[in-house]
GROMACS .gro file of C-alpha atoms in nm:
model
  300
    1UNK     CA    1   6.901  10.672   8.236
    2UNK     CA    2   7.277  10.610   8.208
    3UNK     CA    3   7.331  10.310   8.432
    4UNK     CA    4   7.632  10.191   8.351
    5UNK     CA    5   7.891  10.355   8.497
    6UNK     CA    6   8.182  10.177   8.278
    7UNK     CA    7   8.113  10.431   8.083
    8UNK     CA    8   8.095  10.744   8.276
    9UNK     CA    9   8.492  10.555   8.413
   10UNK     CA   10   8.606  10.544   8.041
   11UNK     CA   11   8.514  10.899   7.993
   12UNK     CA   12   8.699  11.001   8.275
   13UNK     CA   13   9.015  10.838   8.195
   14UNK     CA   14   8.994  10.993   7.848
   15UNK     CA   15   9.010  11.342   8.037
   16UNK     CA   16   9.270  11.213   8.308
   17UNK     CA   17   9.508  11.083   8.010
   18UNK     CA   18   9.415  11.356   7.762
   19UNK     CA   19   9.379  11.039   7.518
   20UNK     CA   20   9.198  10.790   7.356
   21UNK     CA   21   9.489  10.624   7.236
   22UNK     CA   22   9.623  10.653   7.649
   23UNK     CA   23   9.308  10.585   7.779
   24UNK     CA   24   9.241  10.265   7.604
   25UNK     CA   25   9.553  10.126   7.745
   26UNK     CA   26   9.545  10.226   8.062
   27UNK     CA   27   9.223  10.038   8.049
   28UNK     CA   28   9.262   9.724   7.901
   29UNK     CA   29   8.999   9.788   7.573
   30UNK     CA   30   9.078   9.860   7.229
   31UNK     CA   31   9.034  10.251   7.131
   32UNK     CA   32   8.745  10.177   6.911
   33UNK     CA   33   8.546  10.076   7.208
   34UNK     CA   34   8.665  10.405   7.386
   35UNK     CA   35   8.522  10.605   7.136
   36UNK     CA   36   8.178  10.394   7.104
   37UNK     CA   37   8.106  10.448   7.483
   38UNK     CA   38   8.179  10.812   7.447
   39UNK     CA   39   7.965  10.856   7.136
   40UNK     CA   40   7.710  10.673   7.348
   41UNK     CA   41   7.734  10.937   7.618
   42UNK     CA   42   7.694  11.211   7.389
   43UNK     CA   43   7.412  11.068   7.207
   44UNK     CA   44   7.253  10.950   7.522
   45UNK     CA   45   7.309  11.332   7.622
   46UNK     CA   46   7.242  11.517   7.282
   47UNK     CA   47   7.521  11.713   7.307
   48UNK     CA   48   7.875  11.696   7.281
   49UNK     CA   49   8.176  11.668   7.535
   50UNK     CA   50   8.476  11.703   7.410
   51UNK     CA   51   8.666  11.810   7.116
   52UNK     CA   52   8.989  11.650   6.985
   53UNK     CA   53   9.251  11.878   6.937
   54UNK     CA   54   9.592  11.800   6.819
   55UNK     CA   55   9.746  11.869   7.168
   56UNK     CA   56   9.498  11.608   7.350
   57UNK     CA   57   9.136  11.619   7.494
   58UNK     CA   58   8.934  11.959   7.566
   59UNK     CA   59   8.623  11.992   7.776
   60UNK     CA   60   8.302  12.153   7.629
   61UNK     CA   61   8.114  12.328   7.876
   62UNK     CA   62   7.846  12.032   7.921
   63UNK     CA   63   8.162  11.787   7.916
   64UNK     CA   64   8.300  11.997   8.259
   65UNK     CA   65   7.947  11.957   8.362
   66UNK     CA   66   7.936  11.613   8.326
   67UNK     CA   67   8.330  11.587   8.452
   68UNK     CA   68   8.249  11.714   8.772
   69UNK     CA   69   7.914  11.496   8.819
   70UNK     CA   70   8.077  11.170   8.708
   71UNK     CA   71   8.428  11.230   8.995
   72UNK     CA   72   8.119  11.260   9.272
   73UNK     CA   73   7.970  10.953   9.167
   74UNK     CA   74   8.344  10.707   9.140
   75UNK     CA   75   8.422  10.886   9.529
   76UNK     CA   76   8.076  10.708   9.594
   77UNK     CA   77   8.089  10.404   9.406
   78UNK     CA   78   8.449  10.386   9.556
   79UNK     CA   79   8.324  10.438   9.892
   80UNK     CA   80   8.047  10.241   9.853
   81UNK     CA   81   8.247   9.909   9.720
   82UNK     CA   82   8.407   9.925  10.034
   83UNK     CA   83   8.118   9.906  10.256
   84UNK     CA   84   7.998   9.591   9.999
   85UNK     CA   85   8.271   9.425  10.035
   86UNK     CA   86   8.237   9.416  10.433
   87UNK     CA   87   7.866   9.267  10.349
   88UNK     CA   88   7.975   8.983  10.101
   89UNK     CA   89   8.333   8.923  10.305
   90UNK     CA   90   8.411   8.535  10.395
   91UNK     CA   91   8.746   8.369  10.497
   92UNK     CA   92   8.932   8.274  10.228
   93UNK     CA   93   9.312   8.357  10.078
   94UNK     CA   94   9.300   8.619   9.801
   95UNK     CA   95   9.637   8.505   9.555
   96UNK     CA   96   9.830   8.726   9.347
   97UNK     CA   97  10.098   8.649   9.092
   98UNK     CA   98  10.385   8.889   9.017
   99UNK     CA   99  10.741   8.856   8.790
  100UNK     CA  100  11.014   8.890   8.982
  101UNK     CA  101  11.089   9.271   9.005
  102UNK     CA  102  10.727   9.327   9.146
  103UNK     CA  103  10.682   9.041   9.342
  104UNK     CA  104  10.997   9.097   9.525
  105UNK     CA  105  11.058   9.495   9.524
  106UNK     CA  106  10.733   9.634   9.455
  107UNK     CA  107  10.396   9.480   9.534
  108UNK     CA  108  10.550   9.337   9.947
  109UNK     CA  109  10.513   9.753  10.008
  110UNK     CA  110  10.134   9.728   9.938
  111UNK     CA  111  10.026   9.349  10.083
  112UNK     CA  112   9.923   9.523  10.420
  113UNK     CA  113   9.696   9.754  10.222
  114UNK     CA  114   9.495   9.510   9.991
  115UNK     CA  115   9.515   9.270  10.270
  116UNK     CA  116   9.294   9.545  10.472
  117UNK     CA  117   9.056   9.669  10.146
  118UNK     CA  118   8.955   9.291  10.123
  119UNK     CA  119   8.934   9.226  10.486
  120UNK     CA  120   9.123   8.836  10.362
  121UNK     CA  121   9.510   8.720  10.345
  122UNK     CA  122   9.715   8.721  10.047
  123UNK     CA  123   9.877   8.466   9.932
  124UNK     CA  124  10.174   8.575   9.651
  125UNK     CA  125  10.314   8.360   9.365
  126UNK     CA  126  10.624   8.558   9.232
  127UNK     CA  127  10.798   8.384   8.917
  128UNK     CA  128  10.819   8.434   8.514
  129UNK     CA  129  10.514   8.660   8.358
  130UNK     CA  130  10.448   8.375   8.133
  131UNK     CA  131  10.415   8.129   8.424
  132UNK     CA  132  10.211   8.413   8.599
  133UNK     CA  133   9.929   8.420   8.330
  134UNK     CA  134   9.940   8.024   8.260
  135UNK     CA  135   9.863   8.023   8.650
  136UNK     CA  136   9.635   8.290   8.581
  137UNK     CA  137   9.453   8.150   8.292
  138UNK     CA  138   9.447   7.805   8.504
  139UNK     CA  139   9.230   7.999   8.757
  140UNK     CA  140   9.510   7.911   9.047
  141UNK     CA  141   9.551   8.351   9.112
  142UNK     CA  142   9.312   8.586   9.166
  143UNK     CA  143   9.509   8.923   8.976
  144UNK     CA  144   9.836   8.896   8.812
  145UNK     CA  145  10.086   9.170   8.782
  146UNK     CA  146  10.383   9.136   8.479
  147UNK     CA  147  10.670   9.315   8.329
  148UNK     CA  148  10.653   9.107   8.036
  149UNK     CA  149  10.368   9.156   7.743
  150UNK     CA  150  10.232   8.816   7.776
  151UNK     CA  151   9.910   8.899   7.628
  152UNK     CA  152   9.633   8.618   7.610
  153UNK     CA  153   9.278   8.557   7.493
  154UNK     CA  154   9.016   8.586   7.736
  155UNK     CA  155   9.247   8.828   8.010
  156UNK     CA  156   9.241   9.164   8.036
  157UNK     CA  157   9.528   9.390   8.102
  158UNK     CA  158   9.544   9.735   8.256
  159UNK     CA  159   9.839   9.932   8.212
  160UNK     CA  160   9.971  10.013   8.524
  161UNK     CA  161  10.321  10.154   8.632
  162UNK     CA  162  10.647  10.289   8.387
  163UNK     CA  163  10.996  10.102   8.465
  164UNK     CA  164  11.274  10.229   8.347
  165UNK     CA  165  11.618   9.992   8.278
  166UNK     CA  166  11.946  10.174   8.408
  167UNK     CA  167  12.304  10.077   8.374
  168UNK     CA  168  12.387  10.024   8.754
  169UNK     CA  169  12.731   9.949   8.939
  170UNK     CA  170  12.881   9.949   9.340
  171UNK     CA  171  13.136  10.212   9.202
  172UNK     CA  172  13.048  10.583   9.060
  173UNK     CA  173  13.064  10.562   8.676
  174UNK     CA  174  12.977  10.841   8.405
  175UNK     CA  175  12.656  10.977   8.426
  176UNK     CA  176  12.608  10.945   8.062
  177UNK     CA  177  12.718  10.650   7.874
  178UNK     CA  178  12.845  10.601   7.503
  179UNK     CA  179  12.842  10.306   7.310
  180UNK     CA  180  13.283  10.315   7.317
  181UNK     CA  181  13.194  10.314   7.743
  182UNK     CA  182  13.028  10.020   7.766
  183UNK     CA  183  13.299   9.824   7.667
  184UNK     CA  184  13.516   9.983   7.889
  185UNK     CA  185  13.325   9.755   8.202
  186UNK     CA  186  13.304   9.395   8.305
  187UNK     CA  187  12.955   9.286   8.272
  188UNK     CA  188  12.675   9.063   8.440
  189UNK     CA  189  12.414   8.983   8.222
  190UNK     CA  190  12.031   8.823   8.221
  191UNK     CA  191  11.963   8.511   8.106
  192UNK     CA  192  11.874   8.507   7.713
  193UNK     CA  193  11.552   8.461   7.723
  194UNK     CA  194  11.450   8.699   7.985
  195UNK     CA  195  11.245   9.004   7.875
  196UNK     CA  196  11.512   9.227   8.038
  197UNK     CA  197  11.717   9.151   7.823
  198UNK     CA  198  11.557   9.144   7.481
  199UNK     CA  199  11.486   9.502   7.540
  200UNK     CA  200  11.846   9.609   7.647
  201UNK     CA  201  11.955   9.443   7.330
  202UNK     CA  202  11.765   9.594   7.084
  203UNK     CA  203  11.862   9.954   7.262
  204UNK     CA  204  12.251   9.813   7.198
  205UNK     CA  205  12.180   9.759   6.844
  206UNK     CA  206  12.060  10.049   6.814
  207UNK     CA  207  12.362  10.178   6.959
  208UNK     CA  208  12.618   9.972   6.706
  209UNK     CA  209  12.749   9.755   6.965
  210UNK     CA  210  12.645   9.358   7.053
  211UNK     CA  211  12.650   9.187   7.390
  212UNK     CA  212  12.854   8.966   7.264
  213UNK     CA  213  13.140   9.257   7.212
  214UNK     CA  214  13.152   9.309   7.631
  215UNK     CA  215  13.320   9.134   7.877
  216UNK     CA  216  13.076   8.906   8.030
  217UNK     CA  217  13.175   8.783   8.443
  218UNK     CA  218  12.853   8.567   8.418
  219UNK     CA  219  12.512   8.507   8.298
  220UNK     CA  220  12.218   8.514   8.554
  221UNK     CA  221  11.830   8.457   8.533
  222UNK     CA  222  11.780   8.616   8.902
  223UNK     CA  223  11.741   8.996   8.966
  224UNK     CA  224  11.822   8.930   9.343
  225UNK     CA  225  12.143   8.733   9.221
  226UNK     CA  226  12.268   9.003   9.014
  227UNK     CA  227  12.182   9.314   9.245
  228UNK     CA  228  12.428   9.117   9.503
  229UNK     CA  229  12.691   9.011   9.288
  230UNK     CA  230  12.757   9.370   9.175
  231UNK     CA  231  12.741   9.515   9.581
  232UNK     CA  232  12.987   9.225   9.687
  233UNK     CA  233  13.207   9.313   9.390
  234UNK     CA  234  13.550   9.493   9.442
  235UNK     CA  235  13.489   9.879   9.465
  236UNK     CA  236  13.810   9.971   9.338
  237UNK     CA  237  13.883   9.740   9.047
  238UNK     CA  238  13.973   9.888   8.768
  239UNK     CA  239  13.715   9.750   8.561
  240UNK     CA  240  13.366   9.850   8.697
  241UNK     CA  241  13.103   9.561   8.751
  242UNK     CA  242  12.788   9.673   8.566
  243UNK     CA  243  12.474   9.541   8.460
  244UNK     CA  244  12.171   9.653   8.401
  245UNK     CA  245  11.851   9.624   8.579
  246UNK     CA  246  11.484   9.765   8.681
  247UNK     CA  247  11.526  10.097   8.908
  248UNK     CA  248  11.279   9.959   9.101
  249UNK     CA  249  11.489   9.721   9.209
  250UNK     CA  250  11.830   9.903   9.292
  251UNK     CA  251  11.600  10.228   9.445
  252UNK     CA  252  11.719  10.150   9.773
  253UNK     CA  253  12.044  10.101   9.729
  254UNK     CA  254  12.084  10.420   9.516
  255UNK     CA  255  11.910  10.611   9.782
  256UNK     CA  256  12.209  10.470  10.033
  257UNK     CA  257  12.472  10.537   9.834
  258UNK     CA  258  12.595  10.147   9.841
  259UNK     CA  259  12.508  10.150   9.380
  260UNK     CA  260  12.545  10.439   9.111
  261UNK     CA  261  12.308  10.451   8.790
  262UNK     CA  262  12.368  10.558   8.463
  263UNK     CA  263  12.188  10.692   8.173
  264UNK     CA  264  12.248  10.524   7.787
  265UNK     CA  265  12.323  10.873   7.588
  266UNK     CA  266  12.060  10.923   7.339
  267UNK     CA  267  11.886  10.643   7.449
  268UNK     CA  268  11.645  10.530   7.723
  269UNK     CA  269  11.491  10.169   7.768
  270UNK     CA  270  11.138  10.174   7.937
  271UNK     CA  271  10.886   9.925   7.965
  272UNK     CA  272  10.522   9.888   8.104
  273UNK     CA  273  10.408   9.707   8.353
  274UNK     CA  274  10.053   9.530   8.354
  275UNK     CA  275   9.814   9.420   8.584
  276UNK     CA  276   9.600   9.123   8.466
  277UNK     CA  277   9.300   8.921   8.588
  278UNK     CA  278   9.065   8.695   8.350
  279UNK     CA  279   8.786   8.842   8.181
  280UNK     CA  280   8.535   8.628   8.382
  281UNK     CA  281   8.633   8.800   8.701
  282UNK     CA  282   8.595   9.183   8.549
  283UNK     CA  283   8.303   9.227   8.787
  284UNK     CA  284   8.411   9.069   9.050
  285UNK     CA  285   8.386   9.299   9.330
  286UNK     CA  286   8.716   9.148   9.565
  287UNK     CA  287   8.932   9.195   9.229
  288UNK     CA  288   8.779   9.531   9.128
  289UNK     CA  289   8.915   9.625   9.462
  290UNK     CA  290   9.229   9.570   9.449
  291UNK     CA  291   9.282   9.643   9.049
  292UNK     CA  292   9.127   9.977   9.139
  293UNK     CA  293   9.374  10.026   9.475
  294UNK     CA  294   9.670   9.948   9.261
  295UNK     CA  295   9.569  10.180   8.945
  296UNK     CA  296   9.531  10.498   9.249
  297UNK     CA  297   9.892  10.426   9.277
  298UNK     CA  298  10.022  10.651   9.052
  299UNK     CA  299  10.379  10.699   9.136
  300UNK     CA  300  10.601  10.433   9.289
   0.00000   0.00000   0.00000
């Protein structure tokens, strides 16, 4: 009998991401071991359930079959963690450890929500990913949540949401910027050593031009500190203010009106971010929980 359902899970993230390649990152194991536990289901089976094509995954007919039976059984096992976790519940503080962008834009809209799934409070350290996992790895959070690739032994990591990094100011600018625009603005900048930045530089490489080419107001290692320094900043200078930042972070002020985004033309700078928990809690039924809440959140 095919008890573990890990398996049945793994096959149906190969269908949801049409991918073995996808699937394996979205969850956290290398694409060898997707392919073993689906070679184990059709063997276990007899038969086969799906075909590789070059334009993704397709369903035989036993592999819609089995598709069908195995989204029945996660609804139950989903349902059914729920009523276990009511059963095992006891007071204590669940802790979660986010980078900035996440801790501070992102993750505050979904505390209420985890705080109810686990029926416990949440306690949240926000700070740099690699402090995150070191906390992490020194067992002082429960689930981490990065927007840096910190990867480590003995964690695993779960892809979980796509940020993009958009040129940003308090004053309309072109929709569509060239490398010759970009010098055009005054600039605020992250700190060297940030993540945010290592990726925007490479992109400017790529583009022919160097930070050290713009004119740089000031150099700052907080997300917060920036978004603010560009909204207080004279709207009619001649000179824009720009910098650029996570979308996640500006949303609501681009949905006011009070900040205007632009696009890099040709280019776009995205990132991944992960959700990470040690591999001695992966059946751990509080932090399968709220991994599992935050992976149903698809879009943000």
């Amino acid at each position: 009998m095919l008890k573990d359902f890990a398996k049945l899970q793994t096959f149906l993230m190969v269908i949801k991401e049409k991918s073995f390649s996808k699937a394996s990152a979205k969850l956290g194991i290398s694409q060898p071991a997707v392919t073993q536990q689906i070679k184990f289901i059709e063997d276990y089976l007899d038969t086969r359930i799906v075909e590789r094509k070059k334009n993704g995954i397709l369903l035989t007919k036993e592999g819609e079959d089995l598709y069908r039976i195995a989204v029945k059984l996660d609804k139950a096992i989903s349902s059914s963690e729920k009523e276990l976790i009511k059963i095992i519940n006891k007071e204590f503080t669940f802790v979660m450890g986010s980078s900035n962008a996440i801790g501070n834009y992102i993750l505050p809209n979904y505390l209420g929500e985890i705080k109810q799934r686990i029926g416990n409070e949440i306690y949240m350290h926000v700070g740099l990913s690699s402090d995150i996992i070191d906390q992490l790895e020194e067992k002082k959070i429960d689930v981490a949540l990065i927007e840096s690739p910190v990867f480590r032994d003995g964690i695993i990591y779960r892809e979980w949401v796509q940020d993009e990094l958009v040129p940003f100011s308090n004053q309309p600018i072109k929709k569509q910027l060239s490398a010759e625009d970009l010098l055009d603005f005054d600039w605020i900048c992250r700190n060297e050593d940030s993540h945010t930045r290592k990726l925007t530089s490479e992109v400017f490489e790529e583009m022919g031009v160097q930070c050290e080419s713009f004119s740089v107001l000031a150099v700052l290692a907080s997300p917060t500190a920036i978004k603010e320094s560009i909204l207080n900043a004279d709207k009619n200078a001649e000179r824009p203010l720009v910098s650029i930042m996570s979308r996640h972070v500006i949303q609501s002020e681009l949905n006011s009106g009070r900040l205007f985004e632009a696009r890099l033309k040709n280019y776009k700078i995205e990132r991944s971010f992960y959700i990470a928990y040690s591999k001695e809690r992966k059946h751990d039924a509080f932090v399968d929980n709220v991994v599992n809440y935050l992976l149903s959140l698809n879009k943000i």
